[in-house]
Coordinates of C-alpha atoms in Angstrom, one line a residue:
M1 CA 81.9 89.6 87.7
A2 CA 81.2 86.7 90.0
E3 CA 83.6 86.0 92.7
F4 CA 86.0 83.2 92.0
P5 CA 84.9 80.4 94.4
A6 CA 86.9 79.4 97.4
L7 CA 87.9 76.0 96.2
P8 CA 90.3 74.0 98.3
S9 CA 93.9 73.4 97.0
P10 CA 94.3 69.8 95.5
A11 CA 96.7 67.7 97.6
T12 CA 100.0 67.5 95.5
E13 CA 102.9 65.6 96.2
G14 CA 106.0 67.6 95.9
V15 CA 104.3 71.0 96.5
V16 CA 104.9 72.6 99.9
A17 CA 102.9 75.4 101.3
L18 CA 104.6 78.2 103.3
D19 CA 103.1 80.7 105.6
I20 CA 103.5 84.4 104.8
E21 CA 106.8 84.9 106.7
A22 CA 108.5 81.8 105.2
F23 CA 107.2 82.8 101.7
L24 CA 108.7 86.4 101.9
E25 CA 112.0 85.1 103.3
A26 CA 112.2 82.7 100.3
L27 CA 111.3 85.6 98.0
H28 CA 113.2 88.5 99.4
G29 CA 115.6 87.1 102.0
P30 CA 115.6 87.6 105.7
P31 CA 113.9 90.7 107.2
R32 CA 115.5 93.7 109.1
Q33 CA 118.6 93.6 106.9
G34 CA 118.7 97.2 105.7
C35 CA 119.5 98.0 102.1
N36 CA 122.8 96.4 102.1
G37 CA 121.6 92.9 103.5
G38 CA 122.2 90.1 101.1
K39 CA 123.1 91.6 97.8
A40 CA 124.4 95.1 98.3
D41 CA 122.4 97.9 96.9
P42 CA 124.6 101.0 96.2
S43 CA 121.5 103.2 95.8
H44 CA 120.5 102.5 99.4
D45 CA 116.9 102.4 98.1
L46 CA 114.5 100.4 100.4
S47 CA 112.1 99.8 97.4
K48 CA 114.7 98.2 95.1
F49 CA 113.8 94.6 95.8
Q50 CA 115.9 91.9 94.4
P51 CA 113.9 88.7 94.3
Q52 CA 115.7 85.5 95.1
L53 CA 113.3 83.2 93.3
L54 CA 110.7 83.4 90.6
A55 CA 107.3 84.1 92.3
I56 CA 104.3 83.6 90.2
D57 CA 100.8 85.2 90.7
V58 CA 98.4 82.9 89.0
R59 CA 95.4 85.2 89.4
S60 CA 93.8 87.0 86.5
P61 CA 95.4 90.1 85.0
S62 CA 92.9 92.5 86.4
E63 CA 93.3 91.1 90.0
F64 CA 97.2 91.3 89.4
A65 CA 97.0 95.0 88.2
I66 CA 95.1 96.1 91.3
G67 CA 97.8 94.8 93.7
H68 CA 100.3 91.9 94.0
I69 CA 103.3 90.8 96.0
P70 CA 106.2 93.0 94.8
G71 CA 108.6 91.1 92.9
A72 CA 105.9 88.6 91.6
V73 CA 105.2 88.1 87.9
N74 CA 101.8 87.2 86.4
I75 CA 101.2 83.9 84.7
P76 CA 97.3 83.8 85.0
L77 CA 95.5 80.4 85.1
F78 CA 92.5 82.2 83.8
D79 CA 92.2 85.6 81.9
D80 CA 89.5 87.9 83.1
D81 CA 86.8 86.5 81.0
A82 CA 87.5 82.9 81.8
R83 CA 87.6 83.8 85.6
A84 CA 84.2 85.4 85.4
A85 CA 82.8 82.4 83.6
V86 CA 84.1 79.9 86.1
G87 CA 82.9 82.1 88.9
T88 CA 79.4 82.3 87.4
D89 CA 79.3 78.5 86.9
F90 CA 80.1 78.0 90.5
K91 CA 77.4 80.4 91.7
K92 CA 74.6 78.9 89.5
K93 CA 75.6 75.3 88.8
G94 CA 77.9 74.3 91.7
R95 CA 81.3 73.2 92.2
Y96 CA 81.6 70.2 89.7
E97 CA 80.5 72.3 86.8
A98 CA 82.8 75.1 87.8
I99 CA 85.8 72.6 87.8
K100 CA 84.7 71.3 84.4
R101 CA 84.4 74.8 82.8
G102 CA 87.9 75.6 84.3
L103 CA 89.4 72.4 82.9
S104 CA 88.0 73.4 79.5
L105 CA 89.3 76.8 79.5
A106 CA 92.7 76.3 81.0
G107 CA 93.6 72.9 79.9
A108 CA 94.7 73.9 76.3
N109 CA 97.0 76.5 77.9
F110 CA 99.1 74.3 79.9
A111 CA 102.0 74.2 77.4
S112 CA 101.9 78.0 77.3
F113 CA 102.3 78.2 81.1
L114 CA 105.5 76.1 80.8
D115 CA 106.6 78.3 78.0
A116 CA 106.1 81.4 80.2
L117 CA 108.3 79.9 82.9
E118 CA 111.0 79.5 80.3
E119 CA 110.7 83.1 79.3
H120 CA 111.6 83.9 82.9
C121 CA 114.6 81.8 82.7
A122 CA 113.0 79.0 84.9
K123 CA 114.2 75.5 84.1
P124 CA 112.9 72.1 85.5
G125 CA 114.7 71.5 88.9
S126 CA 114.5 75.1 89.8
R127 CA 112.4 76.3 92.8
L128 CA 109.2 78.3 92.2
L129 CA 106.8 80.3 94.4
V130 CA 103.2 80.2 93.5
Y131 CA 100.0 82.0 94.8
C132 CA 96.6 82.9 94.1
W133 CA 94.0 84.8 96.0
R134 CA 93.1 82.3 98.8
G135 CA 95.8 79.6 98.4
G136 CA 93.2 77.3 96.9
M137 CA 92.6 75.6 93.7
R138 CA 94.1 78.0 91.3
S139 CA 97.5 78.0 92.9
G140 CA 97.2 74.2 93.7
S141 CA 96.4 73.4 90.1
M142 CA 99.4 75.4 88.8
G143 CA 101.6 74.0 91.5
W144 CA 100.6 70.5 90.4
L145 CA 101.4 71.2 86.7
F146 CA 104.8 72.7 87.6
S147 CA 105.7 70.0 89.9
L148 CA 104.7 67.4 87.3
C149 CA 107.3 68.9 85.0
G150 CA 110.0 68.8 87.5
Y151 CA 110.0 72.1 89.3
K152 CA 110.3 72.4 93.1
V153 CA 107.2 74.4 94.0
N154 CA 106.1 76.3 97.2
T155 CA 102.7 77.7 97.5
L156 CA 101.5 80.4 99.9
Q157 CA 99.1 79.5 102.7
G158 CA 96.0 81.7 102.5
G159 CA 97.4 83.2 99.1
Y160 CA 97.6 86.9 98.4
R161 CA 95.0 87.6 100.9
S162 CA 97.4 86.5 103.7
Y163 CA 99.9 89.0 102.2
R164 CA 97.4 91.8 102.4
R165 CA 96.6 90.8 106.1
W166 CA 100.4 90.9 106.7
C167 CA 100.6 94.4 105.2
K168 CA 97.9 95.6 107.6
T169 CA 99.9 94.4 110.6
V170 CA 103.1 96.2 109.3
V171 CA 101.9 99.5 108.1
G172 CA 98.0 99.3 107.8
N173 CA 96.8 100.1 111.2
E174 CA 97.4 102.9 113.6
H175 CA 99.0 100.5 116.3
A176 CA 101.6 99.1 114.0
P177 CA 105.0 99.3 115.6
A178 CA 107.6 101.4 113.8
P179 CA 110.4 99.2 112.4
A180 CA 113.1 101.6 113.6
P181 CA 113.5 104.9 115.4
V182 CA 111.7 107.4 113.1
M183 CA 113.2 110.7 112.1
V184 CA 110.5 112.9 110.4
L185 CA 111.6 115.8 108.3
A186 CA 109.0 118.6 108.2
G187 CA 108.6 122.1 106.6
C188 CA 106.8 124.2 104.2
T189 CA 106.7 123.3 100.5
G190 CA 109.8 124.4 98.7
V191 CA 112.2 124.2 101.6
G192 CA 113.9 121.2 99.9
K193 CA 112.8 118.4 102.1
T194 CA 112.9 115.8 99.5
A195 CA 116.4 116.8 98.1
I196 CA 117.9 116.6 101.6
L197 CA 116.2 113.1 102.1
H198 CA 117.5 111.8 98.9
E199 CA 121.0 113.2 99.8
L200 CA 120.7 111.4 103.2
R201 CA 119.8 108.1 101.3
R202 CA 122.9 108.7 98.9
R203 CA 125.0 108.6 102.1
G204 CA 123.5 105.4 103.4
E205 CA 120.6 106.6 105.6
Q206 CA 117.3 104.7 105.6
F207 CA 114.6 106.8 103.9
L208 CA 111.1 105.7 103.1
D209 CA 110.2 107.6 100.2
L210 CA 106.4 108.2 100.4
E211 CA 106.4 110.7 97.6
G212 CA 108.5 108.7 95.2
L213 CA 106.6 105.4 95.7
A214 CA 103.4 107.4 95.2
N215 CA 104.6 109.1 91.9
H216 CA 103.6 112.5 93.3
R217 CA 105.6 115.3 94.8
G218 CA 103.0 115.9 97.5
S219 CA 102.2 119.5 96.7
A220 CA 99.2 121.0 94.7
F221 CA 101.1 120.5 91.4
G222 CA 102.8 117.3 92.6
S223 CA 101.6 115.1 89.7
M224 CA 103.3 117.2 86.9
G225 CA 105.8 115.1 85.0
Q226 CA 105.0 112.0 87.0
A227 CA 104.0 108.4 86.1
P228 CA 100.4 107.4 87.0
Q229 CA 99.9 106.9 90.6
P230 CA 99.5 103.4 92.0
S231 CA 96.5 102.0 93.5
N232 CA 96.2 102.3 97.3
E233 CA 96.6 98.7 97.6
S234 CA 99.8 98.5 95.5
Y235 CA 101.1 101.5 97.5
E236 CA 100.6 99.8 100.7
N237 CA 102.0 96.5 99.5
V238 CA 105.2 98.2 98.6
L239 CA 105.5 100.3 101.6
A240 CA 105.0 97.3 103.9
L241 CA 107.8 95.3 102.1
C242 CA 110.1 98.3 102.4
C243 CA 109.5 98.4 106.1
R244 CA 110.3 94.7 106.3
R245 CA 113.9 95.5 105.0
V246 CA 114.5 98.3 107.7
D247 CA 117.5 97.8 110.0
P248 CA 116.0 98.4 113.4
K249 CA 119.4 99.6 114.7
R250 CA 119.4 102.5 112.5
P251 CA 117.1 105.6 112.1
L252 CA 114.5 105.5 109.5
W253 CA 113.8 108.9 107.8
I254 CA 110.3 110.0 106.5
E255 CA 109.2 113.1 105.1
H256 CA 106.2 114.8 106.9
E257 CA 103.0 114.2 104.9
S258 CA 99.3 114.6 105.4
N259 CA 97.0 111.6 105.1
H260 CA 97.4 111.3 101.4
V261 CA 100.0 112.0 98.7
G262 CA 98.1 112.9 95.7
K263 CA 95.4 110.3 95.4
A264 CA 97.5 107.6 97.3
L265 CA 96.5 107.4 100.9
V266 CA 99.2 107.0 103.5
P267 CA 98.8 103.8 105.5
F268 CA 97.4 104.4 109.0
G269 CA 100.6 102.9 110.7
I270 CA 103.0 105.2 108.8
L271 CA 100.6 108.2 109.3
A272 CA 100.9 107.6 113.0
W273 CA 104.8 107.5 112.9
V274 CA 104.8 110.7 110.9
K275 CA 102.8 112.5 113.6
S276 CA 104.7 111.0 116.6
A277 CA 108.2 110.1 115.4
P278 CA 108.4 107.2 117.8
G279 CA 111.9 106.7 119.2
G280 CA 113.3 109.6 117.0
A281 CA 112.6 113.2 116.4
M282 CA 110.8 115.8 114.3
V283 CA 113.2 117.9 112.4
L284 CA 111.7 121.3 111.1
L285 CA 113.2 123.0 108.2
S286 CA 112.6 126.7 107.5
M287 CA 113.5 129.0 104.4
E288 CA 112.8 132.5 103.4
Q289 CA 109.8 132.7 101.1
S290 CA 111.8 134.2 98.2
L291 CA 114.1 131.3 98.4
R292 CA 111.3 128.8 98.5
V293 CA 109.6 130.5 95.5
G294 CA 112.9 130.1 93.6
R295 CA 113.2 126.4 94.4
L296 CA 109.6 125.7 93.4
V297 CA 110.1 127.5 90.0
E298 CA 113.2 125.4 89.5
D299 CA 111.5 122.1 90.4
Y300 CA 108.3 122.7 88.5
C301 CA 109.3 124.9 85.5
S302 CA 112.7 123.8 84.5
G303 CA 113.4 121.2 81.7

């Protein structure tokens, strides 16, 4: 598939572009508020995001499936075939022909884009967040349409690519600063680390659930009874947004993991925190082998 061209966003009256920090604050509220910042979350789950506005990813369905900003919905300007056709025209025929092809493919769908907004309970006058891959013509065109129809639109400067860069600074490089003092719970398989961490979360502690978000229990049989694992990109996207929520004044608990949970790679920054427990401590659990075996049988063979 030809890469979609990096066309500039059209200048659109009433559409305001936000940088990544402002965009995320509009979507998910201020950072570093913990689980109970803003709308209270009785589950104390860092990954239970509560979007404050409708965020629209206008990229193709296959792009969205690989990874997107958590909380966004997909209203694609082009489906996968149309995106490929426009990209091919841009490469072989130039910008003008690519724009003509795009208009012919998307123009007939404008009304359906508005219908999709209504399906998400968005009415004219409400505020929308819109992004594409680079913050170019796709988000600019959809922003123009939505603004024309009375919506207040913010686009994302640099598009989804700017979110991916932000994720790298938060969790994706080994020098990423920990968002809070890190408490690492370690021990052999079967000692009950996950059960203890879930209990700590129920009691209000901050817990970054590397296994739960990877849909894997971390052991050799960890995929049994679990949903399919996310892509590495999606995994990192969610973990970074979880870390954005962390209250820096309270400890952050993490289970000791290797460099991957099943097939999901643990981001380099989080891996560094697991190894060094910056500002916190490493807690090692131990249990007799017979008790561990009993726990494993209960976990993997019951129900």
